[in-house]
Amino acid sequence: VPLVDSGGGLVQAGGSLRLSCAASRSVFSINYAAWHRQAPGKQRELVAAISSGGSTNYADSVKGRFTILRDNAKNTVYLQMDSLKAEDTAVYYCNAVGRDSGGVYQAYWGQGTQVTVSS
């Protein structure tokens, strides 16, 4: 599995969670990376993204509460989620563009991790 999402769980409103997206050895380096989420009955939406240079952008609904981070040495991307709200409940998916063993850039998706915020 090229990308493995983890870190989801059940948390009370106002709490925090840290999601991780770890690239396997088949992905040689992550370039662009992002977190998306999909709530029941809703379309998948972009939550946060980070470029190879470290530039970030966020959905308006999470600005000031979520932070996307990357550790290039570990080929891992994180989503720090603070001040969680019930409306943040969703399955969160990591999406990344990275080089494969042939040096070709590919787009990868993680399997998703459930985040449930109780009010």
PDB file of C-alpha atoms in Angstrom:
ATOM      1  CA  VAL A   1       0.000   0.000   0.000  1.00  0.00           C
ATOM      2  CA  PRO A   2       1.670   3.220  -1.114  1.00  0.00           C
ATOM      3  CA  LEU A   3       0.096   5.463   1.557  1.00  0.00           C
ATOM      4  CA  VAL A   4      -1.113   4.500   5.010  1.00  0.00           C
ATOM      5  CA  ASP A   5      -3.426   6.843   6.896  1.00  0.00           C
ATOM      6  CA  SER A   6      -3.674   6.543  10.660  1.00  0.00           C
ATOM      7  CA  GLY A   7      -4.492   8.488  13.806  1.00  0.00           C
ATOM      8  CA  GLY A   8      -8.253   8.758  13.588  1.00  0.00           C
ATOM      9  CA  GLY A   9     -10.567   8.012  16.470  1.00  0.00           C
ATOM     10  CA  LEU A  10     -13.327   9.269  18.734  1.00  0.00           C
ATOM     11  CA  VAL A  11     -12.784  12.587  20.478  1.00  0.00           C
ATOM     12  CA  GLN A  12     -14.955  15.097  22.302  1.00  0.00           C
ATOM     13  CA  ALA A  13     -15.673  18.495  20.807  1.00  0.00           C
ATOM     14  CA  GLY A  14     -12.825  20.860  21.577  1.00  0.00           C
ATOM     15  CA  GLY A  15     -10.290  18.062  21.587  1.00  0.00           C
ATOM     16  CA  SER A  16      -7.380  17.303  19.275  1.00  0.00           C
ATOM     17  CA  LEU A  17      -6.183  14.547  16.997  1.00  0.00           C
ATOM     18  CA  ARG A  18      -3.095  14.133  14.841  1.00  0.00           C
ATOM     19  CA  LEU A  19      -3.445  12.183  11.612  1.00  0.00           C
ATOM     20  CA  SER A  20      -0.459  10.632   9.878  1.00  0.00           C
ATOM     21  CA  CYS A  21       0.080   9.683   6.256  1.00  0.00           C
ATOM     22  CA  ALA A  22       3.128   7.499   5.788  1.00  0.00           C
ATOM     23  CA  ALA A  23       4.459   6.680   2.341  1.00  0.00           C
ATOM     24  CA  SER A  24       5.777   3.181   1.757  1.00  0.00           C
ATOM     25  CA  ARG A  25       9.176   2.407   0.266  1.00  0.00           C
ATOM     26  CA  SER A  26       7.526   2.214  -3.160  1.00  0.00           C
ATOM     27  CA  VAL A  27       7.014   5.996  -3.016  1.00  0.00           C
ATOM     28  CA  PHE A  28      10.430   7.593  -3.188  1.00  0.00           C
ATOM     29  CA  SER A  29       9.522  11.129  -2.287  1.00  0.00           C
ATOM     30  CA  ILE A  30       6.341  13.041  -1.671  1.00  0.00           C
ATOM     31  CA  ASN A  31       5.959  16.221  -3.662  1.00  0.00           C
ATOM     32  CA  TYR A  32       2.498  17.720  -3.211  1.00  0.00           C
ATOM     33  CA  ALA A  33       0.302  16.301  -0.420  1.00  0.00           C
ATOM     34  CA  ALA A  34      -3.178  16.981   0.865  1.00  0.00           C
ATOM     35  CA  TRP A  35      -5.852  15.797   3.248  1.00  0.00           C
ATOM     36  CA  HIS A  36      -9.439  15.391   2.097  1.00  0.00           C
ATOM     37  CA  ARG A  37     -12.500  14.326   4.045  1.00  0.00           C
ATOM     38  CA  GLN A  38     -15.861  12.839   3.275  1.00  0.00           C
ATOM     39  CA  ALA A  39     -18.794  12.981   5.648  1.00  0.00           C
ATOM     40  CA  PRO A  40     -21.820  10.686   5.238  1.00  0.00           C
ATOM     41  CA  GLY A  41     -24.026  11.854   2.386  1.00  0.00           C
ATOM     42  CA  LYS A  42     -21.564  14.562   1.333  1.00  0.00           C
ATOM     43  CA  GLN A  43     -18.962  14.917  -1.374  1.00  0.00           C
ATOM     44  CA  ARG A  44     -15.288  14.560  -0.613  1.00  0.00           C
ATOM     45  CA  GLU A  45     -13.727  17.947   0.095  1.00  0.00           C
ATOM     46  CA  LEU A  46     -10.203  19.296   0.309  1.00  0.00           C
ATOM     47  CA  VAL A  47      -9.216  20.143   3.871  1.00  0.00           C
ATOM     48  CA  ALA A  48      -5.556  21.150   3.630  1.00  0.00           C
ATOM     49  CA  ALA A  49      -2.675  20.923   1.192  1.00  0.00           C
ATOM     50  CA  ILE A  50       1.081  21.429   1.299  1.00  0.00           C
ATOM     51  CA  SER A  51       3.497  21.926  -1.576  1.00  0.00           C
ATOM     52  CA  SER A  52       7.010  20.577  -1.921  1.00  0.00           C
ATOM     53  CA  GLY A  53       8.259  23.955  -0.800  1.00  0.00           C
ATOM     54  CA  GLY A  54       6.091  23.982   2.304  1.00  0.00           C
ATOM     55  CA  SER A  55       3.381  26.388   1.164  1.00  0.00           C
ATOM     56  CA  THR A  56       0.018  25.514   2.653  1.00  0.00           C
ATOM     57  CA  ASN A  57      -3.620  26.237   2.041  1.00  0.00           C
ATOM     58  CA  TYR A  58      -6.717  25.334   4.024  1.00  0.00           C
ATOM     59  CA  ALA A  59     -10.451  25.115   3.633  1.00  0.00           C
ATOM     60  CA  ASP A  60     -12.136  28.100   5.268  1.00  0.00           C
ATOM     61  CA  SER A  61     -13.929  25.777   7.678  1.00  0.00           C
ATOM     62  CA  VAL A  62     -10.654  24.593   9.259  1.00  0.00           C
ATOM     63  CA  LYS A  63      -8.432  27.693   9.075  1.00  0.00           C
ATOM     64  CA  GLY A  64      -6.891  28.462  12.434  1.00  0.00           C
ATOM     65  CA  ARG A  65      -7.730  25.005  13.801  1.00  0.00           C
ATOM     66  CA  PHE A  66      -5.932  22.523  11.519  1.00  0.00           C
ATOM     67  CA  THR A  67      -2.272  22.457  10.524  1.00  0.00           C
ATOM     68  CA  ILE A  68      -0.741  20.350   7.754  1.00  0.00           C
ATOM     69  CA  LEU A  69       2.879  19.377   8.291  1.00  0.00           C
ATOM     70  CA  ARG A  70       5.454  17.290   6.486  1.00  0.00           C
ATOM     71  CA  ASP A  71       8.548  15.396   7.544  1.00  0.00           C
ATOM     72  CA  ASN A  72      10.571  14.837   4.391  1.00  0.00           C
ATOM     73  CA  ALA A  73      13.076  12.602   6.157  1.00  0.00           C
ATOM     74  CA  LYS A  74      10.273  10.228   7.116  1.00  0.00           C
ATOM     75  CA  ASN A  75       8.300  10.771   3.896  1.00  0.00           C
ATOM     76  CA  THR A  76       5.285  11.428   6.085  1.00  0.00           C
ATOM     77  CA  VAL A  77       2.582  14.087   6.142  1.00  0.00           C
ATOM     78  CA  TYR A  78       0.550  15.001   9.212  1.00  0.00           C
ATOM     79  CA  LEU A  79      -2.695  16.804   9.925  1.00  0.00           C
ATOM     80  CA  GLN A  80      -2.842  18.349  13.381  1.00  0.00           C
ATOM     81  CA  MET A  81      -6.475  18.982  14.235  1.00  0.00           C
ATOM     82  CA  ASP A  82      -7.308  21.185  17.225  1.00  0.00           C
ATOM     83  CA  SER A  83     -10.564  22.626  18.546  1.00  0.00           C
ATOM     84  CA  LEU A  84     -12.464  19.857  16.837  1.00  0.00           C
ATOM     85  CA  LYS A  85     -16.146  20.290  16.142  1.00  0.00           C
ATOM     86  CA  ALA A  86     -18.927  17.780  15.508  1.00  0.00           C
ATOM     87  CA  GLU A  87     -19.016  18.905  11.873  1.00  0.00           C
ATOM     88  CA  ASP A  88     -15.430  17.699  11.446  1.00  0.00           C
ATOM     89  CA  THR A  89     -16.702  14.127  11.701  1.00  0.00           C
ATOM     90  CA  ALA A  90     -15.746  12.325   8.485  1.00  0.00           C
ATOM     91  CA  VAL A  91     -13.417   9.814   6.932  1.00  0.00           C
ATOM     92  CA  TYR A  92     -10.125  11.574   6.253  1.00  0.00           C
ATOM     93  CA  TYR A  93      -8.016  10.593   3.256  1.00  0.00           C
ATOM     94  CA  CYS A  94      -4.434  11.443   2.468  1.00  0.00           C
ATOM     95  CA  ASN A  95      -3.582  12.252  -1.149  1.00  0.00           C
ATOM     96  CA  ALA A  96      -0.024  12.660  -2.352  1.00  0.00           C
ATOM     97  CA  VAL A  97       1.990  12.994  -5.515  1.00  0.00           C
ATOM     98  CA  GLY A  98       5.297  11.159  -5.366  1.00  0.00           C
ATOM     99  CA  ARG A  99       7.875   9.427  -7.514  1.00  0.00           C
ATOM    100  CA  ASP A 100       7.648   5.690  -8.046  1.00  0.00           C
ATOM    101  CA  SER A 101      10.611   3.348  -8.546  1.00  0.00           C
ATOM    102  CA  GLY A 102      10.801   4.344 -12.208  1.00  0.00           C
ATOM    103  CA  GLY A 103      11.075   8.016 -11.352  1.00  0.00           C
ATOM    104  CA  VAL A 104       7.569   8.769 -12.620  1.00  0.00           C
ATOM    105  CA  TYR A 105       5.330  10.993 -10.538  1.00  0.00           C
ATOM    106  CA  GLN A 106       2.123   9.234  -9.501  1.00  0.00           C
ATOM    107  CA  ALA A 107      -0.904  10.268  -7.491  1.00  0.00           C
ATOM    108  CA  TYR A 108      -1.676   8.100  -4.488  1.00  0.00           C
ATOM    109  CA  TRP A 109      -4.524   7.858  -1.991  1.00  0.00           C
ATOM    110  CA  GLY A 110      -4.541   6.477   1.508  1.00  0.00           C
ATOM    111  CA  GLN A 111      -7.218   4.052   2.683  1.00  0.00           C
ATOM    112  CA  GLY A 112      -8.852   6.617   4.955  1.00  0.00           C
ATOM    113  CA  THR A 113      -9.129   7.010   8.703  1.00  0.00           C
ATOM    114  CA  GLN A 114     -12.367   7.719  10.596  1.00  0.00           C
ATOM    115  CA  VAL A 115     -12.590  10.818  12.763  1.00  0.00           C
ATOM    116  CA  THR A 116     -15.646  11.097  14.994  1.00  0.00           C
ATOM    117  CA  VAL A 117     -16.226  14.167  17.143  1.00  0.00           C
ATOM    118  CA  SER A 118     -18.882  13.912  19.820  1.00  0.00           C
ATOM    119  CA  SER A 119     -20.704  17.068  20.868  1.00  0.00           C
TER     120      SER A 119
END
